[in-house]
Each structure stands twice: as structure tokens, then as C-alpha cells.
PDB file of C-alpha atoms in Angstrom:
ATOM      1  CA  MET O 135      33.760  28.410  30.470  1.00 56.00           C
ATOM      2  CA  LYS O 136      34.682  27.781  26.827  1.00 59.00           C
ATOM      3  CA  SER O 137      34.261  24.041  27.320  1.00 63.00           C
ATOM      4  CA  LEU O 138      30.680  24.542  28.551  1.00 61.00           C
ATOM      5  CA  LEU O 139      29.608  26.695  25.614  1.00 60.00           C
ATOM      6  CA  PRO O 140      28.991  23.831  23.114  1.00 61.00           C
ATOM      7  CA  PHE O 141      26.918  21.946  25.680  1.00 57.00           C
ATOM      8  CA  LEU O 142      24.826  24.988  26.505  1.00 55.00           C
ATOM      9  CA  CYS O 143      24.200  25.706  22.825  1.00 54.00           C
ATOM     10  CA  ALA O 144      23.195  22.106  22.192  1.00 55.00           C
ATOM     11  CA  ALA O 145      20.839  22.174  25.164  1.00 54.00           C
ATOM     12  CA  LEU O 146      19.180  25.389  23.959  1.00 52.00           C
ATOM     13  CA  VAL O 147      18.742  24.062  20.422  1.00 50.00           C
ATOM     14  CA  GLY O 148      17.222  20.859  21.800  1.00 52.00           C
ATOM     15  CA  ILE O 149      14.668  22.875  23.746  1.00 47.00           C
ATOM     16  CA  TYR O 150      13.433  24.873  20.755  1.00 48.00           C
ATOM     17  CA  LEU O 151      13.380  22.183  18.056  1.00 48.00           C
ATOM     18  CA  PRO O 152      10.277  19.971  17.871  1.00 49.00           C
ATOM     19  CA  SER O 153      10.700  16.241  17.889  1.00 48.00           C
ATOM     20  CA  PRO O 154      10.040  14.469  14.523  1.00 49.00           C
ATOM     21  CA  GLY O 155       6.605  13.331  15.710  1.00 49.00           C
ATOM     22  CA  GLN O 156       5.606  16.941  16.355  1.00 47.00           C
ATOM     23  CA  LEU O 157       6.364  18.265  12.874  1.00 44.00           C
ATOM     24  CA  PRO O 158       3.263  19.684  11.244  1.00 46.00           C
ATOM     25  CA  VAL O 159       2.146  18.387   7.857  1.00 42.00           C
ATOM     26  CA  SER O 160       3.063  21.682   6.218  1.00 37.00           C
ATOM     27  CA  ALA O 161       6.661  21.371   7.414  1.00 38.00           C
ATOM     28  CA  GLY O 162       7.426  18.877   4.683  1.00 37.00           C
ATOM     29  CA  ASN O 163       7.021  15.753   6.760  1.00 38.00           C
ATOM     30  CA  PRO O 164       6.189  13.109   4.083  1.00 40.00           C
ATOM     31  CA  ALA O 165       5.328  10.529   6.731  1.00 40.00           C
ATOM     32  CA  ARG O 166       2.311  12.554   7.828  1.00 36.00           C
ATOM     33  CA  THR O 167      -0.091  13.782   5.181  1.00 37.00           C
ATOM     34  CA  ASP O 168      -3.775  14.499   5.277  1.00 39.00           C
ATOM     35  CA  SER O 169      -4.503  12.379   2.215  1.00 40.00           C
ATOM     36  CA  GLY O 170      -2.636   9.285   3.386  1.00 43.00           C
ATOM     37  CA  SER O 171      -0.685   9.268   0.132  1.00 43.00           C
ATOM     38  CA  ASN O 172       2.986   8.628  -0.285  1.00 44.00           C
ATOM     39  CA  GLN O 173       5.206  10.920  -2.360  1.00 43.00           C
ATOM     40  CA  ARG O 174       4.193   9.206  -5.615  1.00 46.00           C
ATOM     41  CA  GLY O 175       0.548   9.946  -4.889  1.00 46.00           C
ATOM     42  CA  ASP O 176      -0.562   6.324  -4.655  1.00 49.00           C
ATOM     43  CA  PRO O 177      -3.184   6.075  -1.946  1.00 47.00           C
ATOM     44  CA  GLY O 178      -2.503   3.561   0.763  1.00 43.00           C
ATOM     45  CA  GLU O 179       0.813   2.284  -0.535  1.00 46.00           C
ATOM     46  CA  ARG O 180       2.910   3.045   2.499  1.00 45.00           C
ATOM     47  CA  SER O 181       0.629   4.690   4.958  1.00 52.00           C
ATOM     48  CA  PRO O 182      -1.601   2.736   7.281  1.00 58.00           C
ATOM     49  CA  GLY O 183      -5.298   2.821   6.512  1.00 65.00           C
ATOM     50  CA  SER O 184      -8.268   2.709   8.775  1.00 89.00           C
ATOM     51  CA  ARG O 185      -9.148  -0.507  10.545  1.00 93.00           C
ATOM     52  CA  ASP O 186     -11.979  -0.995   8.054  1.00 93.00           C
ATOM     53  CA  ASP O 187      -9.534  -0.739   5.134  1.00 95.00           C
ATOM     54  CA  VAL O 188      -7.150  -3.196   6.771  1.00 95.00           C
ATOM     55  CA  ALA O 189     -10.015  -5.625   7.382  1.00 95.00           C
ATOM     56  CA  LEU O 190     -11.240  -5.202   3.807  1.00 96.00           C
ATOM     57  CA  THR O 191      -7.765  -5.926   2.416  1.00 97.00           C
ATOM     58  CA  ARG O 192      -7.443  -8.972   4.673  1.00 97.00           C
ATOM     59  CA  GLN O 193     -10.818 -10.390   3.592  1.00 97.00           C
ATOM     60  CA  ILE O 194      -9.999 -10.034  -0.104  1.00 97.00           C
ATOM     61  CA  ARG O 195      -6.499 -11.474   0.352  1.00 97.00           C
ATOM     62  CA  GLN O 196      -7.880 -14.495   2.215  1.00 97.00           C
ATOM     63  CA  ALA O 197     -10.496 -15.116  -0.478  1.00 97.00           C
ATOM     64  CA  VAL O 198      -7.850 -14.979  -3.204  1.00 97.00           C
ATOM     65  CA  VAL O 199      -5.288 -17.131  -1.397  1.00 97.00           C
ATOM     66  CA  ARG O 200      -7.858 -19.804  -0.513  1.00 97.00           C
ATOM     67  CA  ASP O 201      -8.823 -20.311  -4.160  1.00 97.00           C
ATOM     68  CA  ASP O 202      -6.724 -23.259  -5.365  1.00 96.00           C
ATOM     69  CA  SER O 203      -7.650 -22.574  -9.005  1.00 96.00           C
ATOM     70  CA  LEU O 204      -5.633 -19.334  -9.030  1.00 96.00           C
ATOM     71  CA  SER O 205      -1.982 -19.133 -10.057  1.00 95.00           C
ATOM     72  CA  ARG O 206       0.735 -18.045  -7.675  1.00 95.00           C
ATOM     73  CA  ASN O 207       0.945 -14.736  -9.538  1.00 94.00           C
ATOM     74  CA  ALA O 208      -2.751 -14.049  -9.006  1.00 96.00           C
ATOM     75  CA  LYS O 209      -2.385 -14.817  -5.315  1.00 96.00           C
ATOM     76  CA  THR O 210       0.385 -12.231  -4.941  1.00 96.00           C
ATOM     77  CA  ILE O 211      -1.252  -9.222  -6.585  1.00 97.00           C
ATOM     78  CA  GLN O 212      -1.322  -5.947  -4.700  1.00 97.00           C
ATOM     79  CA  ILE O 213      -4.587  -5.268  -2.901  1.00 97.00           C
ATOM     80  CA  ILE O 214      -4.854  -1.673  -1.765  1.00 96.00           C
ATOM     81  CA  ALA O 215      -7.867  -0.404   0.182  1.00 96.00           C
ATOM     82  CA  ARG O 216      -8.424   3.248   0.984  1.00 95.00           C
ATOM     83  CA  HIS O 217     -11.690   4.681   2.315  1.00 94.00           C
ATOM     84  CA  GLY O 218     -13.574   1.547   1.265  1.00 94.00           C
ATOM     85  CA  LYS O 219     -12.297   1.697  -2.321  1.00 96.00           C
ATOM     86  CA  VAL O 220     -10.079  -1.165  -3.512  1.00 97.00           C
ATOM     87  CA  ARG O 221      -7.378  -1.159  -6.164  1.00 98.00           C
ATOM     88  CA  LEU O 222      -5.999  -4.442  -7.528  1.00 98.00           C
ATOM     89  CA  ARG O 223      -2.613  -4.305  -9.261  1.00 97.00           C
ATOM     90  CA  GLY O 224      -0.362  -6.939 -10.709  1.00 96.00           C
ATOM     91  CA  ALA O 225      -0.256  -9.707 -13.260  1.00 96.00           C
ATOM     92  CA  VAL O 226      -2.506 -12.718 -13.708  1.00 96.00           C
ATOM     93  CA  GLU O 227      -2.158 -15.496 -16.261  1.00 96.00           C
ATOM     94  CA  THR O 228      -5.573 -15.535 -17.958  1.00 96.00           C
ATOM     95  CA  GLN O 229      -8.635 -13.371 -18.464  1.00 96.00           C
ATOM     96  CA  PRO O 230     -10.840 -15.813 -16.495  1.00 97.00           C
ATOM     97  CA  GLU O 231      -8.352 -15.571 -13.624  1.00 97.00           C
ATOM     98  CA  LYS O 232      -8.549 -11.768 -13.764  1.00 97.00           C
ATOM     99  CA  ASP O 233     -12.358 -11.969 -13.740  1.00 97.00           C
ATOM    100  CA  ASN O 234     -12.257 -14.419 -10.812  1.00 97.00           C
ATOM    101  CA  VAL O 235     -10.021 -12.179  -8.661  1.00 98.00           C
ATOM    102  CA  THR O 236     -11.972  -9.043  -9.566  1.00 98.00           C
ATOM    103  CA  GLY O 237     -15.246 -10.804  -8.778  1.00 98.00           C
ATOM    104  CA  LYS O 238     -14.026 -11.808  -5.330  1.00 98.00           C
ATOM    105  CA  ALA O 239     -13.042  -8.215  -4.581  1.00 97.00           C
ATOM    106  CA  VAL O 240     -16.387  -6.874  -5.845  1.00 98.00           C
ATOM    107  CA  ARG O 241     -18.338  -9.378  -3.743  1.00 98.00           C
ATOM    108  CA  ILE O 242     -16.448  -8.282  -0.636  1.00 97.00           C
ATOM    109  CA  ALA O 243     -16.016  -4.515  -1.243  1.00 97.00           C
ATOM    110  CA  GLY O 244     -19.209  -3.921  -3.205  1.00 96.00           C
ATOM    111  CA  GLN O 245     -20.062  -2.969  -6.770  1.00 96.00           C
ATOM    112  CA  GLY O 246     -18.361   0.255  -7.841  1.00 96.00           C
ATOM    113  CA  ASN O 247     -15.700   0.043  -5.137  1.00 97.00           C
ATOM    114  CA  VAL O 248     -13.077  -1.954  -7.060  1.00 97.00           C
ATOM    115  CA  GLU O 249     -10.572  -0.697  -9.613  1.00 97.00           C
ATOM    116  CA  ALA O 250      -8.869  -3.654 -11.294  1.00 96.00           C
ATOM    117  CA  GLN O 251      -5.510  -2.696 -12.772  1.00 97.00           C
ATOM    118  CA  LEU O 252      -4.607  -6.315 -13.484  1.00 97.00           C
ATOM    119  CA  GLU O 253      -2.587  -7.307 -16.534  1.00 97.00           C
ATOM    120  CA  VAL O 254      -3.126 -10.626 -18.258  1.00 96.00           C
ATOM    121  CA  ARG O 255       0.248 -12.193 -19.060  1.00 90.00           C
ATOM    122  CA  THR O 256       1.239 -15.711 -19.835  1.00 74.00           C
ATOM    123  CA  GLY O 257       3.557 -17.545 -17.440  1.00 59.00           C
ATOM    124  CA  GLN O 258       6.436 -17.051 -19.886  1.00 58.00           C
ATOM    125  CA  GLU O 259       5.902 -13.269 -20.025  1.00 54.00           C
ATOM    126  CA  ILE O 260       5.700 -12.994 -16.245  1.00 51.00           C
ATOM    127  CA  SER O 261       8.875 -14.987 -15.585  1.00 50.00           C
ATOM    128  CA  THR O 262      10.766 -12.994 -18.225  1.00 47.00           C
ATOM    129  CA  LYS O 263       9.637  -9.661 -16.772  1.00 52.00           C
ATOM    130  CA  SER O 264      10.746 -10.583 -13.249  1.00 48.00           C
ATOM    131  CA  ARG O 265      14.351 -11.205 -14.286  1.00 46.00           C
TER     132      ARG O 265
END
């Protein structure tokens, strides 16, 4: 009988505990939030967006990558879309390059839907910062 007690207790606990996918938002489950934000509060960083947001991100990324005039750094900026709003983050090498990338995003997402948090840095500054 004593050897069955741990198994019975484990079985009872398993019955009454919800599985991780059933945890409510208020139970401190950071993977499931109403706002779609991660713990740092950045929208869309780690949580999947709507299909429209994914498509919007893909369209902007393709437009940027296809432009042979842009540097490798400009082609690897972060493009974050959430509810039709786009945030661009990262480093580019020149102001015209920043304007070019921002313009592509505005043409695709629409005027007033793009927040460009792009820093202009020379190639030397970028390579030094990444070390």
C-alpha cells in the first residue's frame, strides 16, 4: 500500500493541474498576453502577429533586400509590424540609405504607419559596435 501512495498522489495532482496551454493570461503566463507584447513591452518582438502583419513585414523585407544600392546593414534591419503599424530598427550607413528604407516601408504600409528608429552610422562605427 505504501508503494502505491506516491503514484496515487501524482495521478491526483495531474488531474487537477491545467496543462501549460490552458493557463489563463492572468496566471503569469508570459507566452500568452492580450497585447502581444513580450516582457520588455516591445510589440511583436517574439509573439506572432496576424497574417496581415506577417505579410506586411515580408513585403517590406523583400523590397529592402531586392535593392542592390543598400548596404548589408540596411538589408538586415529589424522590421516589426503590429496591427498595421511598422517599426524599423537598426543601423544604416548614410542618411540617404535611411530615407530609402523608410520610403519603401511608407509606400507599402502607408503614410503615418511607419516609425523609423534607424541610426546612421559609418561602416567603421558599425563594425566596431558589433565586436
